[in-house]
PDB file of C-alpha atoms in Angstrom:
ATOM      1  CA  ASP A   1       6.427 -42.087  32.532  1.00  0.00           C
ATOM      2  CA  ALA A   2       7.469 -39.569  29.432  1.00  0.00           C
ATOM      3  CA  LYS A   3       9.386 -36.956  32.085  1.00  0.00           C
ATOM      4  CA  LEU A   4      11.624 -39.974  32.795  1.00  0.00           C
ATOM      5  CA  VAL A   5      13.049 -40.305  29.543  1.00  0.00           C
ATOM      6  CA  TYR A   6      16.491 -38.934  28.758  1.00  0.00           C
ATOM      7  CA  PRO A   7      16.996 -35.834  28.032  1.00  0.00           C
ATOM      8  CA  GLN A   8      13.172 -34.720  29.402  1.00  0.00           C
ATOM      9  CA  ASN A   9      13.892 -35.787  33.141  1.00  0.00           C
ATOM     10  CA  LEU A  10      16.829 -33.242  32.878  1.00  0.00           C
ATOM     11  CA  THR A  11      15.533 -30.561  34.711  1.00  0.00           C
ATOM     12  CA  LEU A  12      16.372 -28.103  36.811  1.00  0.00           C
ATOM     13  CA  ALA A  13      14.305 -29.183  39.961  1.00  0.00           C
ATOM     14  CA  ASN A  14      15.445 -32.841  39.122  1.00  0.00           C
ATOM     15  CA  LEU A  15      19.300 -31.763  39.479  1.00  0.00           C
ATOM     16  CA  TYR A  16      18.167 -29.475  42.563  1.00  0.00           C
ATOM     17  CA  TYR A  17      16.659 -32.791  44.220  1.00  0.00           C
ATOM     18  CA  PHE A  18      20.261 -34.839  42.929  1.00  0.00           C
ATOM     19  CA  TRP A  19      22.746 -31.937  44.579  1.00  0.00           C
ATOM     20  CA  PHE A  20      20.517 -32.576  47.881  1.00  0.00           C
ATOM     21  CA  ALA A  21      19.883 -35.979  47.686  1.00  0.00           C
ATOM     22  CA  PRO A  22      22.447 -38.318  49.928  1.00  0.00           C
ATOM     23  CA  THR A  23      23.338 -40.205  46.924  1.00  0.00           C
ATOM     24  CA  LEU A  24      26.813 -39.456  44.847  1.00  0.00           C
ATOM     25  CA  THR A  25      24.976 -41.468  41.606  1.00  0.00           C
ATOM     26  CA  TYR A  26      22.702 -39.840  39.030  1.00  0.00           C
ATOM     27  CA  GLN A  27      19.477 -41.955  38.675  1.00  0.00           C
ATOM     28  CA  ILE A  28      16.724 -41.339  35.877  1.00  0.00           C
ATOM     29  CA  ALA A  29      14.520 -42.269  38.707  1.00  0.00           C
ATOM     30  CA  PHE A  30      15.374 -42.293  42.300  1.00  0.00           C
ATOM     31  CA  PRO A  31      13.798 -44.194  44.767  1.00  0.00           C
ATOM     32  CA  LYS A  32      10.903 -42.654  46.963  1.00  0.00           C
ATOM     33  CA  ALA A  33       9.971 -43.033  50.516  1.00  0.00           C
ATOM     34  CA  LYS A  34       6.191 -44.141  50.103  1.00  0.00           C
ATOM     35  CA  HIS A  35       4.937 -42.100  53.442  1.00  0.00           C
ATOM     36  CA  GLY A  36       5.927 -38.306  53.359  1.00  0.00           C
ATOM     37  CA  VAL A  37       8.031 -36.126  55.547  1.00  0.00           C
ATOM     38  CA  ARG A  38       7.547 -37.135  59.516  1.00  0.00           C
ATOM     39  CA  PRO A  39       7.943 -34.514  61.955  1.00  0.00           C
ATOM     40  CA  LEU A  40       8.357 -36.506  64.594  1.00  0.00           C
ATOM     41  CA  TYR A  41      10.738 -38.190  63.139  1.00  0.00           C
ATOM     42  CA  VAL A  42      12.948 -34.824  61.691  1.00  0.00           C
ATOM     43  CA  ALA A  43      12.719 -33.552  65.087  1.00  0.00           C
ATOM     44  CA  GLY A  44      14.141 -36.715  66.679  1.00  0.00           C
ATOM     45  CA  LEU A  45      17.028 -36.716  64.209  1.00  0.00           C
ATOM     46  CA  LEU A  46      17.472 -32.838  64.834  1.00  0.00           C
ATOM     47  CA  LEU A  47      17.908 -33.443  68.835  1.00  0.00           C
ATOM     48  CA  ARG A  48      19.932 -36.100  68.309  1.00  0.00           C
ATOM     49  CA  LEU A  49      21.751 -33.927  65.665  1.00  0.00           C
ATOM     50  CA  SER A  50      22.267 -31.743  68.454  1.00  0.00           C
ATOM     51  CA  ILE A  51      23.804 -33.827  71.236  1.00  0.00           C
ATOM     52  CA  THR A  52      26.050 -35.512  69.045  1.00  0.00           C
ATOM     53  CA  ALA A  53      27.819 -32.108  68.052  1.00  0.00           C
ATOM     54  CA  ALA A  54      27.796 -30.818  71.888  1.00  0.00           C
ATOM     55  CA  LEU A  55      29.262 -34.270  72.606  1.00  0.00           C
ATOM     56  CA  ILE A  56      31.856 -33.682  69.649  1.00  0.00           C
ATOM     57  CA  VAL A  57      32.948 -30.148  70.685  1.00  0.00           C
ATOM     58  CA  PHE A  58      33.101 -31.433  74.691  1.00  0.00           C
ATOM     59  CA  LEU A  59      35.650 -33.918  73.772  1.00  0.00           C
ATOM     60  CA  VAL A  60      37.915 -31.795  71.642  1.00  0.00           C
ATOM     61  CA  LYS A  61      38.032 -28.932  74.500  1.00  0.00           C
ATOM     62  CA  GLN A  62      38.293 -31.304  77.341  1.00  0.00           C
ATOM     63  CA  THR A  63      40.559 -33.653  76.306  1.00  0.00           C
ATOM     64  CA  ILE A  64      42.153 -33.403  72.965  1.00  0.00           C
ATOM     65  CA  ASN A  65      42.433 -29.808  72.649  1.00  0.00           C
ATOM     66  CA  PRO A  66      44.475 -29.056  76.276  1.00  0.00           C
ATOM     67  CA  THR A  67      46.873 -32.631  75.086  1.00  0.00           C
ATOM     68  CA  VAL A  68      47.787 -31.093  72.019  1.00  0.00           C
ATOM     69  CA  THR A  69      48.134 -27.773  73.649  1.00  0.00           C
ATOM     70  CA  LYS A  70      50.544 -28.970  75.954  1.00  0.00           C
ATOM     71  CA  LEU A  71      52.742 -31.304  73.386  1.00  0.00           C
ATOM     72  CA  VAL A  72      52.895 -28.138  71.075  1.00  0.00           C
ATOM     73  CA  SER A  73      54.194 -26.159  73.740  1.00  0.00           C
ATOM     74  CA  GLU A  74      56.776 -28.289  75.100  1.00  0.00           C
ATOM     75  CA  ILE A  75      58.086 -29.074  71.327  1.00  0.00           C
ATOM     76  CA  GLN A  76      58.686 -25.358  70.832  1.00  0.00           C
ATOM     77  CA  ASP A  77      60.211 -24.887  73.991  1.00  0.00           C
ATOM     78  CA  GLY A  78      62.616 -28.131  73.096  1.00  0.00           C
ATOM     79  CA  ASN A  79      61.337 -29.952  75.885  1.00  0.00           C
ATOM     80  CA  VAL A  80      59.820 -32.888  74.537  1.00  0.00           C
ATOM     81  CA  ASN A  81      61.161 -36.301  74.565  1.00  0.00           C
ATOM     82  CA  PRO A  82      59.936 -39.808  73.560  1.00  0.00           C
ATOM     83  CA  VAL A  83      58.200 -40.248  76.949  1.00  0.00           C
ATOM     84  CA  ILE A  84      56.180 -37.096  76.615  1.00  0.00           C
ATOM     85  CA  ALA A  85      55.104 -37.398  72.830  1.00  0.00           C
ATOM     86  CA  ALA A  86      53.871 -41.490  73.654  1.00  0.00           C
ATOM     87  CA  GLU A  87      52.551 -40.420  76.837  1.00  0.00           C
ATOM     88  CA  SER A  88      49.985 -37.400  74.514  1.00  0.00           C
ATOM     89  CA  LEU A  89      49.667 -40.182  71.921  1.00  0.00           C
ATOM     90  CA  VAL A  90      48.295 -42.706  74.882  1.00  0.00           C
ATOM     91  CA  LYS A  91      46.410 -39.749  75.971  1.00  0.00           C
ATOM     92  CA  LEU A  92      44.835 -38.709  72.258  1.00  0.00           C
ATOM     93  CA  ALA A  93      44.131 -42.423  71.354  1.00  0.00           C
ATOM     94  CA  ILE A  94      40.562 -42.873  73.236  1.00  0.00           C
ATOM     95  CA  PRO A  95      38.884 -39.234  72.769  1.00  0.00           C
ATOM     96  CA  ASN A  96      40.086 -39.432  68.891  1.00  0.00           C
ATOM     97  CA  THR A  97      38.287 -42.664  68.693  1.00  0.00           C
ATOM     98  CA  TYR A  98      34.759 -41.317  70.319  1.00  0.00           C
ATOM     99  CA  VAL A  99      35.182 -38.581  68.473  1.00  0.00           C
ATOM    100  CA  TRP A 100      35.795 -40.502  64.726  1.00  0.00           C
ATOM    101  CA  LEU A 101      32.818 -42.752  65.542  1.00  0.00           C
ATOM    102  CA  LEU A 102      30.676 -39.500  66.571  1.00  0.00           C
ATOM    103  CA  ILE A 103      31.354 -37.991  63.492  1.00  0.00           C
ATOM    104  CA  PHE A 104      30.397 -41.183  61.674  1.00  0.00           C
ATOM    105  CA  TYR A 105      27.215 -41.230  63.397  1.00  0.00           C
ATOM    106  CA  PHE A 106      26.969 -37.709  63.166  1.00  0.00           C
ATOM    107  CA  TYR A 107      27.043 -37.806  59.204  1.00  0.00           C
ATOM    108  CA  PHE A 108      26.327 -40.957  58.034  1.00  0.00           C
ATOM    109  CA  HIS A 109      23.356 -41.928  60.672  1.00  0.00           C
ATOM    110  CA  LEU A 110      21.729 -38.698  61.582  1.00  0.00           C
ATOM    111  CA  PHE A 111      22.486 -36.155  58.452  1.00  0.00           C
ATOM    112  CA  LEU A 112      21.777 -38.423  55.733  1.00  0.00           C
ATOM    113  CA  ASN A 113      19.215 -39.868  57.197  1.00  0.00           C
ATOM    114  CA  LEU A 114      17.446 -36.359  57.650  1.00  0.00           C
ATOM    115  CA  LEU A 115      18.481 -35.643  54.444  1.00  0.00           C
ATOM    116  CA  ALA A 116      16.601 -38.339  52.796  1.00  0.00           C
ATOM    117  CA  GLU A 117      13.688 -37.851  55.178  1.00  0.00           C
ATOM    118  CA  LEU A 118      13.578 -34.545  54.130  1.00  0.00           C
ATOM    119  CA  LEU A 119      13.530 -35.494  50.618  1.00  0.00           C
ATOM    120  CA  CYS A 120      11.508 -38.626  50.643  1.00  0.00           C
ATOM    121  CA  PHE A 121      14.054 -40.373  49.217  1.00  0.00           C
ATOM    122  CA  GLY A 122      13.653 -43.783  49.582  1.00  0.00           C
ATOM    123  CA  ASP A 123      17.264 -45.714  49.795  1.00  0.00           C
ATOM    124  CA  ARG A 124      18.394 -45.334  53.263  1.00  0.00           C
ATOM    125  CA  VAL A 125      21.324 -47.630  53.265  1.00  0.00           C
ATOM    126  CA  PHE A 126      24.337 -45.420  53.675  1.00  0.00           C
ATOM    127  CA  TYR A 127      27.006 -48.282  55.834  1.00  0.00           C
ATOM    128  CA  LYS A 128      26.691 -51.268  56.531  1.00  0.00           C
ATOM    129  CA  ASP A 129      28.200 -53.293  59.300  1.00  0.00           C
ATOM    130  CA  TRP A 130      32.002 -52.210  58.621  1.00  0.00           C
ATOM    131  CA  TRP A 131      32.827 -52.958  62.296  1.00  0.00           C
ATOM    132  CA  ASN A 132      32.737 -56.951  61.901  1.00  0.00           C
ATOM    133  CA  CYS A 133      34.922 -56.705  58.679  1.00  0.00           C
ATOM    134  CA  THR A 134      37.952 -59.095  59.475  1.00  0.00           C
ATOM    135  CA  GLU A 135      39.433 -58.076  55.852  1.00  0.00           C
ATOM    136  CA  VAL A 136      40.523 -54.410  54.538  1.00  0.00           C
ATOM    137  CA  GLY A 137      38.864 -55.247  51.382  1.00  0.00           C
ATOM    138  CA  SER A 138      35.060 -55.558  52.990  1.00  0.00           C
ATOM    139  CA  TYR A 139      35.915 -52.842  55.643  1.00  0.00           C
ATOM    140  CA  TRP A 140      36.086 -50.525  52.750  1.00  0.00           C
ATOM    141  CA  ARG A 141      33.100 -51.975  50.681  1.00  0.00           C
ATOM    142  CA  LEU A 142      31.299 -51.436  53.819  1.00  0.00           C
ATOM    143  CA  TRP A 143      31.579 -48.316  56.007  1.00  0.00           C
ATOM    144  CA  ASN A 144      30.378 -45.489  52.722  1.00  0.00           C
ATOM    145  CA  LEU A 145      28.232 -47.208  50.656  1.00  0.00           C
ATOM    146  CA  PRO A 146      27.406 -43.777  48.615  1.00  0.00           C
ATOM    147  CA  VAL A 147      31.338 -43.341  47.474  1.00  0.00           C
ATOM    148  CA  HIS A 148      31.198 -47.452  46.779  1.00  0.00           C
ATOM    149  CA  PHE A 149      28.131 -47.034  44.802  1.00  0.00           C
ATOM    150  CA  TRP A 150      29.639 -44.209  42.505  1.00  0.00           C
ATOM    151  CA  LEU A 151      33.053 -45.988  42.511  1.00  0.00           C
ATOM    152  CA  ILE A 152      31.588 -49.145  41.150  1.00  0.00           C
ATOM    153  CA  SER A 153      29.300 -46.795  38.590  1.00  0.00           C
ATOM    154  CA  HIS A 154      32.357 -44.723  37.467  1.00  0.00           C
ATOM    155  CA  LEU A 155      35.569 -46.220  37.838  1.00  0.00           C
ATOM    156  CA  TYR A 156      35.069 -49.976  38.256  1.00  0.00           C
ATOM    157  CA  MET A 157      33.374 -50.112  34.869  1.00  0.00           C
TER     158      MET A 157
END
């Protein structure tokens, strides 16, 4: 196709597509999904996005915020000691882990797939099984593939 050759591919529509596509690396031709936008799939993603956002807000309001507020007030009053600080850290460990995992699920699984579906973007692999990594290097390569591919193409030349 003659429109896919540089500089004919640099159109305003192509630039807007790149800005909203779930990728950081510009390509002359982005992979396209063979199907169009599936309304039921989009509705399911929106429902899961809403539920996940509500869970994040619930965890922050019910567990993280009271613990942090109590710790800050005790620090300001000068009543903090290592036991209180350790107790606060233990109380925050599990909720923070859940919030981090929910944010990962919200962004990398739901939101990027929603963008990909709305734009008919074909490449839907935004992360791989980082939870099975035994080395830090493999973790950093697998947990965020758009950034990993950008680093490969722009920094690790």
